[in-house]
Coordinates of C-alpha atoms in Angstrom, one line a residue:
Chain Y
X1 CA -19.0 -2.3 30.7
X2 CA -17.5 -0.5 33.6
X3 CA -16.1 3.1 32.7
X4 CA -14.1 5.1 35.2
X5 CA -11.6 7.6 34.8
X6 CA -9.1 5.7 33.7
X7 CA -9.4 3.0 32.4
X8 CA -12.8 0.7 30.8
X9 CA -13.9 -2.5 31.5
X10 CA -15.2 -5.1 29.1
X11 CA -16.5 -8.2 29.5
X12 CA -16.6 -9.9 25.5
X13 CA -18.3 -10.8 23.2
X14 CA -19.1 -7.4 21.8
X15 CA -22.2 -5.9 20.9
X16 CA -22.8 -3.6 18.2
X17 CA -24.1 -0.9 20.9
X18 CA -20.2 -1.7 22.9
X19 CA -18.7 -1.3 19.9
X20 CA -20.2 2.2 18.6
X21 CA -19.1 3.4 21.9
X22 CA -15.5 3.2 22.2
X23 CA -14.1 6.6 21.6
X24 CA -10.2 7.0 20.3
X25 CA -7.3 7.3 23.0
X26 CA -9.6 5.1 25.2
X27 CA -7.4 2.5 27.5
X28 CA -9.7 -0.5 27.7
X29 CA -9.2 -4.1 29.7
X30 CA -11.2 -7.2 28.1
X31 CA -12.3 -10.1 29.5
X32 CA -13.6 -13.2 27.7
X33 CA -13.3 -15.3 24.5
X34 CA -11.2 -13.9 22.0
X35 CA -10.2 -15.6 18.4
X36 CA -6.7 -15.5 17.1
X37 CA -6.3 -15.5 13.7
X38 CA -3.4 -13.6 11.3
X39 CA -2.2 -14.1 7.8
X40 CA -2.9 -17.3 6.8
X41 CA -6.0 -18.0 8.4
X42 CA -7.8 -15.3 7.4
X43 CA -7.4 -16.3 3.8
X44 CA -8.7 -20.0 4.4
X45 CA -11.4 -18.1 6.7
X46 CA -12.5 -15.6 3.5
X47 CA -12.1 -18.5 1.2
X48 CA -14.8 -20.5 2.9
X49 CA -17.1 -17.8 3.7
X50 CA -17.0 -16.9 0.0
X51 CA -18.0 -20.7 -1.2
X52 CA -21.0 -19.7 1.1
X53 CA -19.6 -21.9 4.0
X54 CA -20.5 -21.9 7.9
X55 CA -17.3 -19.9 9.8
X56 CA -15.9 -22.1 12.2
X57 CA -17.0 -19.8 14.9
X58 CA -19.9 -17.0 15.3
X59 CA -18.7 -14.3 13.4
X60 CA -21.3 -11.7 15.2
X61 CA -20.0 -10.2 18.6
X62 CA -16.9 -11.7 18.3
X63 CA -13.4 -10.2 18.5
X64 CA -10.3 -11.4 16.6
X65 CA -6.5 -10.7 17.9
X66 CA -3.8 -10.7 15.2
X67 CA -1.3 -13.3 16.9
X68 CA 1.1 -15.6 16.0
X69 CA 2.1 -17.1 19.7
X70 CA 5.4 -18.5 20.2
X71 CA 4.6 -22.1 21.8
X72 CA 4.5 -22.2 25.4
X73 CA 6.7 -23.4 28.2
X74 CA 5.5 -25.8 30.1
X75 CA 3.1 -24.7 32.7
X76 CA 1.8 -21.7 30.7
X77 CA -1.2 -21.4 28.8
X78 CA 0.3 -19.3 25.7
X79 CA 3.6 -18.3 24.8
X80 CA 5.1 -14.9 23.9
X81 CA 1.1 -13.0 22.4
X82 CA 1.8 -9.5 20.9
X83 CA 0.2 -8.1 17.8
X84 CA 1.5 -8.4 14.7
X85 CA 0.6 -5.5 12.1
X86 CA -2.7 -5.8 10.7
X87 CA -2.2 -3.6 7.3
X88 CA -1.6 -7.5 6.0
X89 CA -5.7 -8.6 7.1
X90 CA -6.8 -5.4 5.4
X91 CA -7.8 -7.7 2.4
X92 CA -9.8 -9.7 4.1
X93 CA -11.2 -7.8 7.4
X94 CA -14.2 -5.9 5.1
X95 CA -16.1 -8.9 4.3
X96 CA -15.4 -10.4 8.3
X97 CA -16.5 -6.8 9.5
X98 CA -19.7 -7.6 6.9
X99 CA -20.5 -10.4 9.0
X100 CA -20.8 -9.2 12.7
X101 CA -17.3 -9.2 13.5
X102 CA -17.3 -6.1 16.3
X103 CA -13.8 -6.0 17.4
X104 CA -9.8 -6.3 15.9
X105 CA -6.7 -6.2 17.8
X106 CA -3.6 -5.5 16.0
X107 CA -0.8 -3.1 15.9
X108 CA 0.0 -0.2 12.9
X109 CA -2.8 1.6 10.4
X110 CA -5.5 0.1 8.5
X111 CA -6.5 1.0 4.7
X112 CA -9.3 3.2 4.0
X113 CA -11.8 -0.2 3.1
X114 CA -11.2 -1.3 6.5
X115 CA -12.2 1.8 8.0
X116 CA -15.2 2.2 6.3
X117 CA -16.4 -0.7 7.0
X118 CA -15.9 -0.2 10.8
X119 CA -17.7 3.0 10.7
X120 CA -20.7 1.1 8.2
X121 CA -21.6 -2.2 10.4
X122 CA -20.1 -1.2 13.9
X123 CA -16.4 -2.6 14.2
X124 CA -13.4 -1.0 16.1
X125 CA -9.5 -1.2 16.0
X126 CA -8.0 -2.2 19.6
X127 CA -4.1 -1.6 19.4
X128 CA -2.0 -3.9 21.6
X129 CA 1.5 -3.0 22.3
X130 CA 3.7 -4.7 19.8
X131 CA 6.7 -6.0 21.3
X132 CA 5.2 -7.1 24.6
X133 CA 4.3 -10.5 23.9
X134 CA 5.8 -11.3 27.2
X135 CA 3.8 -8.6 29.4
X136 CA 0.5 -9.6 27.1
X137 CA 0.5 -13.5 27.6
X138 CA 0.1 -12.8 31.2
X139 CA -3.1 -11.9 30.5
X140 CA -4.0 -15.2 29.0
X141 CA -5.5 -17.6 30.8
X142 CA -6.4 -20.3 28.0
X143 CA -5.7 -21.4 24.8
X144 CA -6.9 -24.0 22.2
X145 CA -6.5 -24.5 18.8
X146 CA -10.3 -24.5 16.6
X147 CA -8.9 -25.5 13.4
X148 CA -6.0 -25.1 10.9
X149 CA -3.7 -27.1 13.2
X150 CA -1.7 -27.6 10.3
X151 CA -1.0 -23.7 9.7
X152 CA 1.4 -23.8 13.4
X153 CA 1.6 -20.5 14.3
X154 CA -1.0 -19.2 12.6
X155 CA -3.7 -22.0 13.5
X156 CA -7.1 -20.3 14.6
X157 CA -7.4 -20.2 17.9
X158 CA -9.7 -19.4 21.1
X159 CA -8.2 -18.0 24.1
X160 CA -9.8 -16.7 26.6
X161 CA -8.3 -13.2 28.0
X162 CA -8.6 -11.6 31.7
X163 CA -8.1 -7.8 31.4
X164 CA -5.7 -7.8 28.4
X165 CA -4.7 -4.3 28.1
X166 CA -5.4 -2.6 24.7
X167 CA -6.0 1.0 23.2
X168 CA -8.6 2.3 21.3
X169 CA -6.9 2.8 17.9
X170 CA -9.4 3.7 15.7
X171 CA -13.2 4.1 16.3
X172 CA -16.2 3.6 14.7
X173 CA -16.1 7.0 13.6
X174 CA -13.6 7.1 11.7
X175 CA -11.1 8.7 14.3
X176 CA -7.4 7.4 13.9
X177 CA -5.1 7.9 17.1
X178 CA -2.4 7.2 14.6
X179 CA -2.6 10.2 12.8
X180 CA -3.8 12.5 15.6
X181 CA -1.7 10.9 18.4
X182 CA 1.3 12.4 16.4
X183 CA -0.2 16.0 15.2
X184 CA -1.0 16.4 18.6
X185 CA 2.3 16.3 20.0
X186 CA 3.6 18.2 17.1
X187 CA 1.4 20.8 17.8
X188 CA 2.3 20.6 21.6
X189 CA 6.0 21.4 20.5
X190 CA 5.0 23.5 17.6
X191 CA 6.8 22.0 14.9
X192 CA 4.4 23.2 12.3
X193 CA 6.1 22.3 9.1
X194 CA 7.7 18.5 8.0
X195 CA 10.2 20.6 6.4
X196 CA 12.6 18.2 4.1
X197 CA 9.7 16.0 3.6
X198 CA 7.0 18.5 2.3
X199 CA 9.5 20.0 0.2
X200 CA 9.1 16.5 -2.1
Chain N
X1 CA 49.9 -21.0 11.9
X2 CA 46.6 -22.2 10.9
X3 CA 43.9 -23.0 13.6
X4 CA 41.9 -26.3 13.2
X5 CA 38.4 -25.1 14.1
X6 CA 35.6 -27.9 15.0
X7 CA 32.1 -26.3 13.6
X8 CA 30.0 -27.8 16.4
X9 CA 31.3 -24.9 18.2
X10 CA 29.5 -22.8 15.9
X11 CA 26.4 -24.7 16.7
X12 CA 26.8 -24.5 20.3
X13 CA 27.3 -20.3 20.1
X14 CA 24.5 -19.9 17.5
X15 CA 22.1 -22.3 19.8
X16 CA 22.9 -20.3 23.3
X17 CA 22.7 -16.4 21.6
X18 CA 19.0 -18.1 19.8
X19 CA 17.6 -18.3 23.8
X20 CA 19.1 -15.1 24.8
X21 CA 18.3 -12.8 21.8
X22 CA 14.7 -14.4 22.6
X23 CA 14.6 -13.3 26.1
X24 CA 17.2 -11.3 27.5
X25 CA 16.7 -7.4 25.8
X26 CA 20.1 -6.1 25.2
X27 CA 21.4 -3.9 28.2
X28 CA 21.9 -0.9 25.6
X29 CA 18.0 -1.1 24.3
X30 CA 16.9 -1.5 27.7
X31 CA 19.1 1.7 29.0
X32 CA 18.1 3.6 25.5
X33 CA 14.4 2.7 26.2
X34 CA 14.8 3.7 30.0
X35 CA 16.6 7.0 29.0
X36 CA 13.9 8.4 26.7
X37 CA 11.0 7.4 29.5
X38 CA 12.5 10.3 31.5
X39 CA 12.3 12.6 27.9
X40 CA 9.2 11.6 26.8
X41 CA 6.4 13.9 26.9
X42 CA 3.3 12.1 24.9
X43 CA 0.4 11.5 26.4
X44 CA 0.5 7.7 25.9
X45 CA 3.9 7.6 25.3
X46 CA 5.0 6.8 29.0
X47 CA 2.9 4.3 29.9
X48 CA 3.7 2.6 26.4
X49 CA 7.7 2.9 27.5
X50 CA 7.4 1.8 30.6
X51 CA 5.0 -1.7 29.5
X52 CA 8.4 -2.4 27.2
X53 CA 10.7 -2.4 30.6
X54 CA 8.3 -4.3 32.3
X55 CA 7.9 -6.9 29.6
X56 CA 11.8 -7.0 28.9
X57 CA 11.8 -7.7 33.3
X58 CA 8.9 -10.8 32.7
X59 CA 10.9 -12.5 29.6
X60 CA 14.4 -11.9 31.2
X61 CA 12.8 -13.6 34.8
X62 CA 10.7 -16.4 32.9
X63 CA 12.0 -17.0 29.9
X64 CA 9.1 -16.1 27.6
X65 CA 10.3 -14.5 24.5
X66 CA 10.1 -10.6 24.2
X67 CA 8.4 -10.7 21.3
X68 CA 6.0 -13.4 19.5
X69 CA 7.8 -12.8 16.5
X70 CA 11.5 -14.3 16.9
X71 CA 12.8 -13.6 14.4
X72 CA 14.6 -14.8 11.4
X73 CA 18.1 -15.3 12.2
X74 CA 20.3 -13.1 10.2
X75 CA 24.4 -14.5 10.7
X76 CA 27.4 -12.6 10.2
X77 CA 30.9 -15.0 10.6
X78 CA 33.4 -12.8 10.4
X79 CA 36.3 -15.4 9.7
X80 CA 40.2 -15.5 10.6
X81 CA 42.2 -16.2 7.5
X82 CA 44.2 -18.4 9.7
X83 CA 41.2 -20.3 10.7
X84 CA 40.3 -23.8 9.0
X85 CA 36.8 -24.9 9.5
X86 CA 36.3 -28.8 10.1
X87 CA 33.3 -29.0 8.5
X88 CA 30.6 -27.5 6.6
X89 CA 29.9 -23.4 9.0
X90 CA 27.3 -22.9 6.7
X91 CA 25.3 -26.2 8.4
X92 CA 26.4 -25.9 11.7
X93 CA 24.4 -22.5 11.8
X94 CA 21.7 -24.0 10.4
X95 CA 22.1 -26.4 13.4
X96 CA 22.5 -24.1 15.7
X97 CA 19.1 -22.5 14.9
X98 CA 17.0 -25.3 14.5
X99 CA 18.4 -26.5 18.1
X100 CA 18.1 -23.2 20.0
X101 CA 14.7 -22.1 18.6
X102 CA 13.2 -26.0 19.4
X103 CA 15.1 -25.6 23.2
X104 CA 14.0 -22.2 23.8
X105 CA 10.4 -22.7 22.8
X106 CA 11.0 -19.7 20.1
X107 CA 8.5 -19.2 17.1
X108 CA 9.1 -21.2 13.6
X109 CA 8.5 -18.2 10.9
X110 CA 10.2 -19.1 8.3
X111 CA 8.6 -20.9 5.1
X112 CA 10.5 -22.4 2.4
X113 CA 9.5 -21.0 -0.9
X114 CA 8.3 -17.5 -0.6
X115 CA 5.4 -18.0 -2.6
X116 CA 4.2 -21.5 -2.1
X117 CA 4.8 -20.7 1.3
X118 CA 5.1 -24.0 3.5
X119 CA 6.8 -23.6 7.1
X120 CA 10.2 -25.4 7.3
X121 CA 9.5 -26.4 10.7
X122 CA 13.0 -25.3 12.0
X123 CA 13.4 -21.9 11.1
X124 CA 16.2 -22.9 9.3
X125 CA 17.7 -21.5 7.3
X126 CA 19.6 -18.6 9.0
X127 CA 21.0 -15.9 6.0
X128 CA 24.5 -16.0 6.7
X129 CA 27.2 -13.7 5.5
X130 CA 30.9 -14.4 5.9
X131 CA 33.8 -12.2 5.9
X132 CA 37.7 -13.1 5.8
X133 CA 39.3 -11.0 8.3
X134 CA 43.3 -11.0 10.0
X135 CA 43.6 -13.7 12.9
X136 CA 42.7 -16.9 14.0
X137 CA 39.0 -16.3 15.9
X138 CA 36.1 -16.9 14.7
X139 CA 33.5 -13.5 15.4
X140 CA 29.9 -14.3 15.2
X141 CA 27.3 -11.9 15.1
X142 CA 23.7 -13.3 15.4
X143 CA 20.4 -10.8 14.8
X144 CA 17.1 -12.0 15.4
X145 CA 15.6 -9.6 12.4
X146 CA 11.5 -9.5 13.2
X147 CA 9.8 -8.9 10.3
X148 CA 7.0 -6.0 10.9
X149 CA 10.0 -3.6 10.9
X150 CA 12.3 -5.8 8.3
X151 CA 8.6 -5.1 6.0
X152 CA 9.0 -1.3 6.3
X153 CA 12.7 -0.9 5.3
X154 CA 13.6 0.5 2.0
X155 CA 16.2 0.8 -0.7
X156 CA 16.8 4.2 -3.3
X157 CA 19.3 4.1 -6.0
X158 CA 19.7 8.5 -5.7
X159 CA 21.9 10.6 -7.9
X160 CA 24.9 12.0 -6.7
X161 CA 23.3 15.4 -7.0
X162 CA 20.9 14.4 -4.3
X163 CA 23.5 14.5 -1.8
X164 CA 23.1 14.4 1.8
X165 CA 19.9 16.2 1.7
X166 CA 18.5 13.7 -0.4
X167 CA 19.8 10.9 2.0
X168 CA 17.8 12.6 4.8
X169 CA 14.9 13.0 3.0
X170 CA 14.9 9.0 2.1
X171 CA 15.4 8.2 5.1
X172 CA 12.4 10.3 7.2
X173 CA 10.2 9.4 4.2
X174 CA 10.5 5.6 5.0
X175 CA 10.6 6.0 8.7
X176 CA 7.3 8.7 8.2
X177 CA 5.8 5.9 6.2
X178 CA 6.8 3.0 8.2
X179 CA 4.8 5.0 11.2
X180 CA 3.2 2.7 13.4
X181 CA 3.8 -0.6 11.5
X182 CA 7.6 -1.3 13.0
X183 CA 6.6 -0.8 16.4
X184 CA 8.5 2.0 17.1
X185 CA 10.9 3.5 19.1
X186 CA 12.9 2.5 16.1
X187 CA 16.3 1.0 15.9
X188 CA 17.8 2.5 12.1
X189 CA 20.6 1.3 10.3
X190 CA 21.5 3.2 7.3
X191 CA 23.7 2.5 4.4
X192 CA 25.3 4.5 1.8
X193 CA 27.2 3.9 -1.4
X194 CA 28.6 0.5 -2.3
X195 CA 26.0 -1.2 -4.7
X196 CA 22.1 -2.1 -5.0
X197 CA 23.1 -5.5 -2.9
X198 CA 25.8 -4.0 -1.0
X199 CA 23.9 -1.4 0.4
X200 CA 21.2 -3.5 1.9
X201 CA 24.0 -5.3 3.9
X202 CA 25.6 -2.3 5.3
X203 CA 22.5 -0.9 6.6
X204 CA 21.6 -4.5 8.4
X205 CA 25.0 -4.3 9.7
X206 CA 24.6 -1.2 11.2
X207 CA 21.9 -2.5 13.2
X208 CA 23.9 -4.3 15.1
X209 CA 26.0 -1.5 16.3
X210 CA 25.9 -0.7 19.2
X211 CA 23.3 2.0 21.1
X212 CA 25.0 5.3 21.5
X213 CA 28.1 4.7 19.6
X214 CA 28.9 6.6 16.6
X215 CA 30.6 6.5 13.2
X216 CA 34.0 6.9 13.7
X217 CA 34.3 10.0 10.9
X218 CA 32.8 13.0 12.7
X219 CA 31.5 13.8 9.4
X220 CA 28.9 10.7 9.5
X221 CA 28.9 11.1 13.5
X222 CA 27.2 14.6 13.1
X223 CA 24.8 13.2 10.3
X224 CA 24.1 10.2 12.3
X225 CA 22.8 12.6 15.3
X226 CA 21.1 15.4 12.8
X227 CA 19.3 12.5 10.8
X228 CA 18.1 11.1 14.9
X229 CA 17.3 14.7 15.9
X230 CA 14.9 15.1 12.7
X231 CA 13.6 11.5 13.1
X232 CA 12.3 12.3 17.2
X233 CA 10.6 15.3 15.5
X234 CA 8.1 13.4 13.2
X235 CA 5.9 13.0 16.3
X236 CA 5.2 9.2 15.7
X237 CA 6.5 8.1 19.5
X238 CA 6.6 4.8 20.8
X239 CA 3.6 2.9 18.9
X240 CA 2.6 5.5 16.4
X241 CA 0.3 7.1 19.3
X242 CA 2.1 10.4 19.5
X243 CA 5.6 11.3 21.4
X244 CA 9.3 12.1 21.0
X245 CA 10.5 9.0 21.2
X246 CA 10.3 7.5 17.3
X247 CA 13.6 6.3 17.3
X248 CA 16.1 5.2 20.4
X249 CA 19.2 5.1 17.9
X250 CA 20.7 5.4 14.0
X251 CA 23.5 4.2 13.2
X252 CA 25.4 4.9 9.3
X253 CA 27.6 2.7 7.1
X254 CA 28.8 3.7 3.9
X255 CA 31.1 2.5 1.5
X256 CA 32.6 3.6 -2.0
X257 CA 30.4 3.5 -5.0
X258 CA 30.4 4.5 -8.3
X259 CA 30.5 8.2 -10.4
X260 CA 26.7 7.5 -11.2
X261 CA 25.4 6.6 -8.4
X262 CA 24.4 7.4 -4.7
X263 CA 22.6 4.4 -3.0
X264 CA 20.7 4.0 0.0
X265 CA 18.8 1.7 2.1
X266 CA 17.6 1.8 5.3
X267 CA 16.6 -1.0 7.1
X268 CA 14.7 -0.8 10.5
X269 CA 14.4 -2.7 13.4
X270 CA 11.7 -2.3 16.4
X271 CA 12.3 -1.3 19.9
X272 CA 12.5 -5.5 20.7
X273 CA 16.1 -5.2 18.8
X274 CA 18.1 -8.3 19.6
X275 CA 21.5 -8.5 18.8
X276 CA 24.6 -10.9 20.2
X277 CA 27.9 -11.1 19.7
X278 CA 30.3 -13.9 20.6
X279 CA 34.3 -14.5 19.7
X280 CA 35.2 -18.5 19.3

């Protein structure tokens, strides 16, 4: 883990220790194996792991990236890769978080389950930037599908990332750039009062 | 005089605007996006702005899509009443799709039942809504609606008493609740009046109006830059992270409606808002 001023460098997987230490706001680069996995996958992945079922991959350390990639073009490793929003894995990201997972990457807020759960066993929120599936699949330099071929889009996948830009969203201490991000700017213009919308 | 029309060159239009809506950000967007840059003030907000130009520069130069998410194609034909279709329009914009989102490597999000849920493969089918108009051209109108901002749109039936106050109240609520989720800056279209379906549509075709341009009463003009003014001062900014730039534009339809009734919906689009136009 390389910290400078800027920006932090991480090599994955992630340790629990890695994990703990992100702190909100924080712009981090990773490097290594990530998992790809979004709507549909994550219920076959629950499904089995509730049947009491081996996970297709080790659950501990690793880091899964909401994505469904468009195909890609010939030449290229992975298509178009941004985030989609992770509110929809809330259901199932307590019991993966249960398990060792250490990492998410998504886009938009998580429920209150999800977030105690990152704060109980270790587990942060990475935001990538929705939108910028072009910018992001640069940063991919592999791509293979594990299993659930059938699922397309949403098949689970392992890619393997070389600094792929993402921001610390929520850490494990419960901090939540979405909600300070915003009163921090409305506090920098001092708008101090929703006006219409407290009214309600 | 009536003009025979050949529906393939439906297809063809529907299959070119698939690739470019996938890759090629609207000029508008991209000057609405570069505008606020300048504005913007957040402390992540910049750098989040200026990622969006350089990803609309990488999928405009190599043809990866802007976003993973394509899209479902939402079609409106506005159609001549002197024009006579050879064949089935309906089809040949279902053709048009399943062509351009197999040539242009685009993603295949559409399933057929909405709760058994199986992919159709093709993305097929596009929602298409016509509309007889004077002349003999065909105008079609293709949106490639993405779905993280198409989940956060909502509809109200108000009371009349509600007013415009009550409009602007729905309409910060859903964009304060929406927050992060519709990767903003948002595009918002807003309808008003009409009925429960008819509303829905007016705000979806708002969103293809263009950035910048307003309604043509002064009446909704002023609301449509009042509403925009109190969106940019929720805070969200571009991804939820804090800023002034929650929304690049908001655009208002409305329509009559009934002595009871006051609807509204407002349907959002993200920053990746992907819109064509094209007269046959």
């Amino acid at each position: 883990m390389d910290r400078n001023e800027e920006v932090c460098r991480v090599t994955l997987p992630l340790t629990k220790a890695m994990a703990t230490s992100f702190r909100m706001g924080e712009r981090v680069l990773l490097t290594g194996p990530i998992y790809t996995l979004r709507d549909a996958g994550h219920q076959r992945l629950v499904t089995l792991l509730e049947r009491g079922e081996e996970p297709p991959f080790p659950l501990e350390g690793a880091v899964i990236f909401y994505v469904g990639p468009t195909p890609p073009l010939p030449g290229y490793a992975m298509g178009s890769a941004g985030p989609t929003t992770s509110y929809r894995m809330d259901p199932y990201a307590p019991a993966l978080i249960s398990r060792g997972l250490r990492g998410m990457i998504g886009k938009g807020r998580r429920g209150p389950e999800v977030i105690d759960a990152m704060r109980r066993y270790g587990c942060v929120y990475f935001a990538a930037t929705g939108g910028a599936g072009a910018l992001l699949s640069h940063a991919i330099e592999s791509s293979e599908v594990i299993c659930w071929e059938d699922l397309g889009t949403e098949a689970l996948r392992l890619i393997h990332v070389r600094d792929f830009p993402v921001t610390v969203a929520i850490d494990t201490e419960g901090r939540n750039l979405y909600d300070e991000g915003p009163a921090l700017w409305r506090e920098m213009q001092n708008i101090v009062t929703d006006d219409i919308i407290d009214r309600k | 005089m009536i003009r025979e029309f050949d529906v393939k060159h439906l297809t063809e239009s529907i299959e070119r605007m698939c690739g470019e809506n996938a890759c090629d950000l609207p000029y508008d967007v991209e000057q609405a996006i570069a505008s606020s840059l300048d504005l913007e003030d957040g402390e992540h907000a910049s750098a989040l702005l200026s990622e969006l130009l350089e990803n609309a520069r990488i999928a405009r130069k190599e043809r990866i899509p802007l976003c993973q998410d394509t899209g479902m194609a939402v079609v409106f034909l506005d159609v001549g009443r002197d024009v006579h279709f050879s064949g089935d329009p309906y089809e040949a914009i279902n053709e048009g799709v399943r062509r351009g989102y197999k040539k242009y490597f685009l993603r295949m999000s559409v399933v057929k039942d909405p709760l058994r849920r199986v992919n159709t493969g093709d993305n097929t089918p596009a929602i298409t809504t016509i509309r007889i108009v004077p002349g003999d051209r065909v105008t079609v109108t293709l949106l490639a609606k993405g779905f993280g901002s198409e989940n956060m749109s909502r509809l109200a039936m108000l009371r009349p008493a509600d007013g415009l106050e009550g409009v602007l109240a729905f309409v910060l609520e859903t964009v304060k609740l929406a927050g992060p989720n519709a990767c903003p800056p948002l595009v918002v279209g807003v309808g008003i009046g009409g009925t429960f379906d008819h509303v829905a549509l007016l705000a979806k075709r708002a969103l293809a109006r263009p950035i910048g341009e307003r309604h043509p009463d002064p009446f909704y003009a002023d609301f449509e830059e009042s509403l925009l003014e109190k969106i940019n001062q929720l805070g969200i900014g571009p991804q939820g992270f804090g800023g002034r730039t929650t929304a690049l534009s908001l655009a208002v339809n409305v329509a009559p409606t009934h002595i009871a009734g006051l609807p509204v919906a407002c349907n959002l689009n993200c920053h990746a808002t992907r819109h064509r136009q094209e007269v046959l």
